[in-house]
Amino acid sequence: MSSTNKSKQDTQNSRSGQAGKNAKGGVAHALLLTIGGLLLAGLVIGGLLLTYALVVMTPQLPPLDAITDYRPKVPLRIYTADHVLIGEFGEERRSLVKLDDIPADMKNAVLAIEDARFYQHGGIDVIGILRAGLTDLMHGGASQGASTITMQVARNVFLSSEKTYTRKIYEILLAYKIETALSKDQILEVYMNQIYLGQRSFGFAAAARTYFGKDLKDITLAQAAMLAGLPKAPSAYNPVVNPKRARIRQEYILKRMLDLKFISQEQYDHAMAEDIQVKTKGNNYSVHAEYAIEMVRQMLYAQFKEDTYTRGLSVTTTLNAADQQAAYDAVRKGVMDYDRRHGYRGPEATIELPAAGDERDQAIEDALADKPDNDDILPAVVLSADSKQVQVMLRNDSAVTISGEGLRLAASALSSKAGKNLRIQRGSVIRVINTAKGWQITQLPQVEATMVSLTPQTGAIRSLIGGFDFNQNKFNHVTQAWRQPGSAFKPFIYSAALEKGFGPASIVNDAPVSYPGAPGQGNWEPKDDDQPDGPMPLRTGLQRSKNLISIRLLDAIGVKYAQEFVTSHFGFDVDKTPPYLPLALGAGQVTPLQLAGAYAVLANGGYRVNPYLIAQVTDSRRAVLTKVEPQIAGQNATRVLDARNSFIMTSLLQSVAQRGTGAGTNVLHRTDLAGKTGTTNDAFDGWFAGYQNSLVAVAWMGYDQPKSLGSREFGAQLALPIWVEYMGRALRGVPQYQMPMPDGVTTINNEFYFDNMTPGNGFIASLGLGAGNGAPVEIGPDGMPVPTPETSPQEDEKQNILKLFGGH
């Protein structure tokens, strides 16, 4: 190439390169101008938005009174006398707690997942907002938030939850306003109490009780992390409804806490390994008092209507927490023992169970969805079964193997000869329980039982269990079940007889008797559970619960008199206490609470006290709205029974408890217990009512739709074990007490008499012995009358001749 051409080429290349550079420079310049324009536009728009926010939106911001003077809807709360929370009612479950009372693990778990820089920013996390805004643009809409805890407070207290840019601006403005009015700790405290966490629970204290049945101060790190996962989506991460998703989020939060150095590796490992037991439908409190708190709710609603659930009423009941739990445990044990005596009834259902895998797990979850736990009685689906071993899957996806003693109740259902409805097989839905002896197959009982106790000097109810399980059956048998008391009513007939001249030493003939029946009917010939034993003292008659003696006694004193006496002295309803002879056998109707009140008259020396459950009601400011001033025996209560009568009846009932049908009380090794068993016709009802000077208690067992409890079942087997189990715990540490003998009582031959009704002076010595002359009868050491010596016919004739001539 010539030098001239080369020079031209270089010149062209130089121009071309310069043109390229000019072109690139133009593009860059245009890009810079575009970006600059966008930034300028953004600044202008931002400025306009800021101006709009400051000029238009800021004046429309609501005042902060709702959080500076924080008074959310607070539910009705119910406590025992020793201030244990046993229940609450309200649209919003909420327990207000101070920040200092919230465990550090709970606060750190929330900060880790919701706002790790909470104490560093001024209410708005700018980096978070930019990140969320970019994500929103990429997804073409508002899909992700960047709310700080302060912004969440603003939204939850003042705004809706809709995802719009306008609401977000209001949220930001409110957040700044809140940050200027409150400290960080105050904001966090409002958040921890205000945030919705599912199951009608607002705030972490309420959620801790709802999901774990614990006070917030008692939760573990693992539980705190699970609760901290709820604010984002309470329904999605609800450990009751979605346990698997709740667990995944909990693990993520624990990892965040570890990364932020809120917890150590050791704490992390321990929390990850913890098996969290979540409360399902059932009791959320440490003490079971569901029937009692429902009674309280109804009484409060009658007075305060809808305000009952929002104005923060606090009710102190008369219940004692330890006594209440003891009564609950006693009823559960008594019912379960009875149920085991009467055999296994078969599985609750049977499902088609797929092979192991997700499909099987879903089938099990569906099968158990409508089978709530009954305290420690858990539903399960059988994975495999034979006569030696049964494997089941529980609600929490854990498999349990049952063998040996645990199969005893259901042994017949595991036999190859078991009927279709009885047989336990793969897919059967059954109940299991974990006892001290390991897992066992059990079942939900069908029978009901109750326990109620009260302080006889005041009527304060110490414990009240209205049935086996409130969630299964809400009918309160303590107050609503009118049942025949059977022989548990006999002491009141005896008490009436004492005022007519009878006494413990009166001899009554335990012999067959016949009474005219109603027109057109045959004679009434009452029977006893055993053979008649002839004449015996009243003390022995009550001790052995002799029906024929009670009937003779009622006939002697008169049914009208007896009806008036037991209703006016012991508080029984006239219309439920019919004036006819079967009343001696408990043919009237009583409730367990009414019967307890009647026995209290005997226990406290003869005073009528009114059973009561509510001691005090205060409002949210702790102002006292109502306070009960109880009637107290010996002070302001009305005397309805002679102290002599109360003393002698207590002596008689102590004989029953020590040597009679209530001798099962002797396992408590006390001599100050008095009481009476009761069993109605065909064993429809089983009772034991009794007392110690400081405590009256009544136990009952029966079916809602009355039917026989079994031909071999009596009050001593049905109700007495419940009573003994309860009193053994309730009287632990209570010293023995013997009622002092009042004035007007005298002792003759080691037996008690009214001093104005002694042998030969108004005392009725015998009844139903034929002669009816009231002559004294000698009592042997066994408590039975000593037979009178028979005279010969010649001696009888001699005595008759002497009488004709005035001889003696």
mmCIF file of C-alpha atoms in Angstrom, residues 152-361:
data_model
loop_
_atom_site.group_PDB
_atom_site.id
_atom_site.type_symbol
_atom_site.label_atom_id
_atom_site.label_comp_id
_atom_site.label_asym_id
_atom_site.label_seq_id
_atom_site.Cartn_x
_atom_site.Cartn_y
_atom_site.Cartn_z
ATOM 1 C CA GLN A 152 -47.255 -2.873 63.077
ATOM 2 C CA VAL A 153 -48.452 -1.132 66.226
ATOM 3 C CA ALA A 154 -49.712 1.755 64.092
ATOM 4 C CA ARG A 155 -51.532 -0.636 61.776
ATOM 5 C CA ASN A 156 -53.011 -2.873 64.482
ATOM 6 C CA VAL A 157 -54.242 -0.052 66.673
ATOM 7 C CA PHE A 158 -55.319 2.556 64.117
ATOM 8 C CA LEU A 159 -55.462 1.178 60.558
ATOM 9 C CA SER A 160 -56.821 -1.662 58.482
ATOM 10 C CA SER A 161 -54.657 -4.496 57.179
ATOM 11 C CA GLU A 162 -55.308 -3.833 53.480
ATOM 12 C CA LYS A 163 -52.149 -3.639 51.321
ATOM 13 C CA THR A 164 -52.266 -0.224 49.655
ATOM 14 C CA TYR A 165 -49.661 2.513 49.252
ATOM 15 C CA THR A 166 -51.945 5.055 50.926
ATOM 16 C CA ARG A 167 -52.265 2.906 54.022
ATOM 17 C CA LYS A 168 -48.497 2.387 54.008
ATOM 18 C CA ILE A 169 -47.920 6.161 54.005
ATOM 19 C CA TYR A 170 -50.317 6.592 56.911
ATOM 20 C CA GLU A 171 -48.507 3.749 58.636
ATOM 21 C CA ILE A 172 -45.128 5.477 58.204
ATOM 22 C CA LEU A 173 -46.438 8.817 59.444
ATOM 23 C CA LEU A 174 -48.072 7.192 62.455
ATOM 24 C CA ALA A 175 -44.895 5.265 63.201
ATOM 25 C CA TYR A 176 -42.914 8.530 63.382
ATOM 26 C CA LYS A 177 -45.596 10.056 65.571
ATOM 27 C CA ILE A 178 -45.595 7.031 67.907
ATOM 28 C CA GLU A 179 -41.795 7.077 68.152
ATOM 29 C CA THR A 180 -41.893 10.704 69.334
ATOM 30 C CA ALA A 181 -44.567 9.980 71.935
ATOM 31 C CA LEU A 182 -43.398 6.666 73.418
ATOM 32 C CA SER A 183 -40.127 5.041 74.345
ATOM 33 C CA LYS A 184 -38.943 1.925 72.549
ATOM 34 C CA ASP A 185 -39.835 -0.233 75.545
ATOM 35 C CA GLN A 186 -43.323 1.255 75.707
ATOM 36 C CA ILE A 187 -43.864 0.557 72.003
ATOM 37 C CA LEU A 188 -42.653 -3.024 72.365
ATOM 38 C CA GLU A 189 -44.919 -3.512 75.385
ATOM 39 C CA VAL A 190 -47.975 -2.365 73.422
ATOM 40 C CA TYR A 191 -46.997 -4.667 70.561
ATOM 41 C CA MET A 192 -46.525 -7.690 72.820
ATOM 42 C CA ASN A 193 -49.987 -7.120 74.315
ATOM 43 C CA GLN A 194 -51.868 -6.027 71.183
ATOM 44 C CA ILE A 195 -50.825 -8.308 68.317
ATOM 45 C CA TYR A 196 -53.344 -10.942 67.178
ATOM 46 C CA LEU A 197 -51.984 -14.486 67.424
ATOM 47 C CA GLY A 198 -54.900 -16.727 66.463
ATOM 48 C CA GLN A 199 -57.519 -18.642 68.472
ATOM 49 C CA ARG A 200 -59.039 -15.309 69.608
ATOM 50 C CA SER A 201 -55.778 -14.593 71.459
ATOM 51 C CA PHE A 202 -54.350 -11.075 71.521
ATOM 52 C CA GLY A 203 -50.876 -10.677 72.919
ATOM 53 C CA PHE A 204 -48.287 -13.268 73.802
ATOM 54 C CA ALA A 205 -49.463 -13.829 77.365
ATOM 55 C CA ALA A 206 -52.899 -14.927 76.135
ATOM 56 C CA ALA A 207 -51.322 -17.023 73.364
ATOM 57 C CA ALA A 208 -49.038 -18.825 75.817
ATOM 58 C CA ARG A 209 -52.081 -19.951 77.757
ATOM 59 C CA THR A 210 -54.123 -20.747 74.668
ATOM 60 C CA TYR A 211 -51.511 -22.900 72.954
ATOM 61 C CA PHE A 212 -49.506 -24.299 75.866
ATOM 62 C CA GLY A 213 -51.707 -23.829 78.930
ATOM 63 C CA LYS A 214 -48.925 -21.855 80.652
ATOM 64 C CA ASP A 215 -48.248 -18.427 82.038
ATOM 65 C CA LEU A 216 -45.947 -16.482 79.729
ATOM 66 C CA LYS A 217 -43.184 -16.460 82.338
ATOM 67 C CA ASP A 218 -43.073 -20.270 82.286
ATOM 68 C CA ILE A 219 -42.671 -20.959 78.542
ATOM 69 C CA THR A 220 -39.516 -22.511 77.107
ATOM 70 C CA LEU A 221 -37.259 -21.084 74.394
ATOM 71 C CA ALA A 222 -38.731 -23.524 71.864
ATOM 72 C CA GLN A 223 -42.275 -22.449 72.762
ATOM 73 C CA ALA A 224 -41.307 -18.766 72.570
ATOM 74 C CA ALA A 225 -39.966 -19.271 69.047
ATOM 75 C CA MET A 226 -43.192 -21.003 68.015
ATOM 76 C CA LEU A 227 -45.284 -18.131 69.383
ATOM 77 C CA ALA A 228 -43.043 -15.589 67.645
ATOM 78 C CA GLY A 229 -43.923 -17.183 64.325
ATOM 79 C CA LEU A 230 -47.612 -16.343 64.675
ATOM 80 C CA PRO A 231 -47.809 -12.563 63.941
ATOM 81 C CA LYS A 232 -47.007 -12.948 60.231
ATOM 82 C CA ALA A 233 -49.933 -15.323 59.599
ATOM 83 C CA PRO A 234 -51.761 -16.647 62.689
ATOM 84 C CA SER A 235 -53.836 -19.123 60.694
ATOM 85 C CA ALA A 236 -50.989 -20.436 58.550
ATOM 86 C CA TYR A 237 -48.563 -20.964 61.453
ATOM 87 C CA ASN A 238 -51.106 -21.972 64.094
ATOM 88 C CA PRO A 239 -49.600 -24.963 65.946
ATOM 89 C CA VAL A 240 -53.068 -26.384 66.603
ATOM 90 C CA VAL A 241 -54.293 -26.223 63.009
ATOM 91 C CA ASN A 242 -50.973 -26.492 61.118
ATOM 92 C CA PRO A 243 -48.414 -28.110 63.430
ATOM 93 C CA LYS A 244 -45.972 -28.935 60.626
ATOM 94 C CA ARG A 245 -45.838 -25.390 59.217
ATOM 95 C CA ALA A 246 -45.614 -24.003 62.759
ATOM 96 C CA ARG A 247 -42.621 -26.238 63.401
ATOM 97 C CA ILE A 248 -40.845 -25.150 60.193
ATOM 98 C CA ARG A 249 -41.266 -21.477 61.070
ATOM 99 C CA GLN A 250 -40.185 -22.104 64.657
ATOM 100 C CA GLU A 251 -36.945 -23.703 63.422
ATOM 101 C CA TYR A 252 -36.303 -20.734 61.127
ATOM 102 C CA ILE A 253 -36.764 -18.308 64.038
ATOM 103 C CA LEU A 254 -34.421 -20.299 66.246
ATOM 104 C CA LYS A 255 -31.791 -20.137 63.482
ATOM 105 C CA ARG A 256 -32.281 -16.366 63.243
ATOM 106 C CA MET A 257 -31.828 -16.060 67.007
ATOM 107 C CA LEU A 258 -28.626 -18.060 66.767
ATOM 108 C CA ASP A 259 -27.297 -15.964 63.878
ATOM 109 C CA LEU A 260 -28.042 -12.766 65.783
ATOM 110 C CA LYS A 261 -26.311 -14.229 68.856
ATOM 111 C CA PHE A 262 -29.475 -13.955 70.916
ATOM 112 C CA ILE A 263 -28.931 -17.570 71.977
ATOM 113 C CA SER A 264 -25.992 -19.952 72.206
ATOM 114 C CA GLN A 265 -25.416 -23.064 70.136
ATOM 115 C CA GLU A 266 -26.269 -25.191 73.161
ATOM 116 C CA GLN A 267 -29.580 -23.376 73.670
ATOM 117 C CA TYR A 268 -30.340 -23.725 69.977
ATOM 118 C CA ASP A 269 -29.671 -27.468 69.990
ATOM 119 C CA HIS A 270 -31.777 -27.996 73.104
ATOM 120 C CA ALA A 271 -34.710 -26.008 71.695
ATOM 121 C CA MET A 272 -34.565 -27.829 68.360
ATOM 122 C CA ALA A 273 -34.794 -31.167 70.162
ATOM 123 C CA GLU A 274 -37.727 -30.189 72.406
ATOM 124 C CA ASP A 275 -40.995 -32.037 71.818
ATOM 125 C CA ILE A 276 -43.614 -29.300 72.095
ATOM 126 C CA GLN A 277 -47.007 -30.383 73.378
ATOM 127 C CA VAL A 278 -49.692 -28.015 72.120
ATOM 128 C CA LYS A 279 -53.026 -27.695 73.891
ATOM 129 C CA THR A 280 -55.968 -28.723 71.745
ATOM 130 C CA LYS A 281 -59.616 -28.123 72.525
ATOM 131 C CA GLY A 282 -59.807 -28.442 76.252
ATOM 132 C CA ASN A 283 -58.613 -26.783 79.385
ATOM 133 C CA ASN A 284 -56.107 -23.954 79.028
ATOM 134 C CA TYR A 285 -55.501 -23.497 82.737
ATOM 135 C CA SER A 286 -53.486 -25.312 85.378
ATOM 136 C CA VAL A 287 -56.610 -26.100 87.426
ATOM 137 C CA HIS A 288 -59.739 -27.705 85.967
ATOM 138 C CA ALA A 289 -62.768 -25.632 86.988
ATOM 139 C CA GLU A 290 -64.792 -25.413 83.780
ATOM 140 C CA TYR A 291 -68.204 -26.028 85.387
ATOM 141 C CA ALA A 292 -67.560 -23.470 88.121
ATOM 142 C CA ILE A 293 -66.360 -20.746 85.762
ATOM 143 C CA GLU A 294 -69.395 -21.249 83.536
ATOM 144 C CA MET A 295 -71.578 -20.716 86.616
ATOM 145 C CA VAL A 296 -69.659 -17.495 87.312
ATOM 146 C CA ARG A 297 -70.024 -16.329 83.712
ATOM 147 C CA GLN A 298 -73.788 -16.797 83.788
ATOM 148 C CA MET A 299 -74.134 -14.958 87.114
ATOM 149 C CA LEU A 300 -71.998 -12.033 85.899
ATOM 150 C CA TYR A 301 -73.807 -11.790 82.564
ATOM 151 C CA ALA A 302 -77.143 -11.556 84.348
ATOM 152 C CA GLN A 303 -75.824 -8.416 86.057
ATOM 153 C CA PHE A 304 -73.498 -6.740 83.527
ATOM 154 C CA LYS A 305 -74.766 -8.080 80.169
ATOM 155 C CA GLU A 306 -72.293 -7.566 77.276
ATOM 156 C CA ASP A 307 -69.979 -5.432 79.423
ATOM 157 C CA THR A 308 -69.112 -8.661 81.177
ATOM 158 C CA TYR A 309 -66.674 -9.534 78.391
ATOM 159 C CA THR A 310 -64.935 -6.210 77.792
ATOM 160 C CA ARG A 311 -64.637 -4.098 80.933
ATOM 161 C CA GLY A 312 -61.955 -6.162 82.614
ATOM 162 C CA LEU A 313 -64.017 -7.620 85.426
ATOM 163 C CA SER A 314 -62.008 -9.750 87.827
ATOM 164 C CA VAL A 315 -63.844 -12.349 89.900
ATOM 165 C CA THR A 316 -62.453 -14.003 92.997
ATOM 166 C CA THR A 317 -64.283 -17.237 93.718
ATOM 167 C CA THR A 318 -64.359 -19.263 96.922
ATOM 168 C CA LEU A 319 -62.650 -22.224 95.247
ATOM 169 C CA ASN A 320 -59.355 -23.460 96.614
ATOM 170 C CA ALA A 321 -56.979 -24.383 93.769
ATOM 171 C CA ALA A 322 -55.566 -27.491 95.453
ATOM 172 C CA ASP A 323 -59.008 -28.705 96.536
ATOM 173 C CA GLN A 324 -60.433 -28.088 93.078
ATOM 174 C CA GLN A 325 -57.694 -30.099 91.395
ATOM 175 C CA ALA A 326 -58.044 -32.856 94.000
ATOM 176 C CA ALA A 327 -61.786 -33.053 93.286
ATOM 177 C CA TYR A 328 -61.156 -33.177 89.532
ATOM 178 C CA ASP A 329 -58.607 -35.965 89.910
ATOM 179 C CA ALA A 330 -60.886 -37.905 92.267
ATOM 180 C CA VAL A 331 -63.829 -37.781 89.872
ATOM 181 C CA ARG A 332 -61.653 -38.810 86.915
ATOM 182 C CA LYS A 333 -60.206 -41.744 88.848
ATOM 183 C CA GLY A 334 -63.571 -42.892 90.188
ATOM 184 C CA VAL A 335 -65.224 -42.808 86.780
ATOM 185 C CA MET A 336 -62.328 -44.526 85.019
ATOM 186 C CA ASP A 337 -62.214 -47.264 87.685
ATOM 187 C CA TYR A 338 -65.947 -47.878 87.259
ATOM 188 C CA ASP A 339 -65.599 -47.904 83.479
ATOM 189 C CA ARG A 340 -62.829 -50.506 83.602
ATOM 190 C CA ARG A 341 -64.998 -52.755 85.795
ATOM 191 C CA HIS A 342 -67.644 -52.845 83.080
ATOM 192 C CA GLY A 343 -65.540 -53.778 80.068
ATOM 193 C CA TYR A 344 -64.428 -52.433 76.709
ATOM 194 C CA ARG A 345 -67.090 -51.194 74.281
ATOM 195 C CA GLY A 346 -65.011 -51.147 71.103
ATOM 196 C CA PRO A 347 -63.311 -48.547 68.856
ATOM 197 C CA GLU A 348 -64.909 -45.148 68.264
ATOM 198 C CA ALA A 349 -64.589 -45.568 64.474
ATOM 199 C CA THR A 350 -62.687 -47.448 61.790
ATOM 200 C CA ILE A 351 -61.113 -45.883 58.682
ATOM 201 C CA GLU A 352 -59.431 -47.168 55.538
ATOM 202 C CA LEU A 353 -55.729 -46.649 56.211
ATOM 203 C CA PRO A 354 -53.393 -46.277 53.176
ATOM 204 C CA ALA A 355 -49.806 -47.507 53.184
ATOM 205 C CA ALA A 356 -47.199 -45.461 55.028
ATOM 206 C CA GLY A 357 -46.612 -42.038 53.512
ATOM 207 C CA ASP A 358 -48.210 -38.634 53.121
ATOM 208 C CA GLU A 359 -51.556 -40.120 52.162
ATOM 209 C CA ARG A 360 -51.672 -42.190 55.351
ATOM 210 C CA ASP A 361 -50.624 -39.218 57.492
#
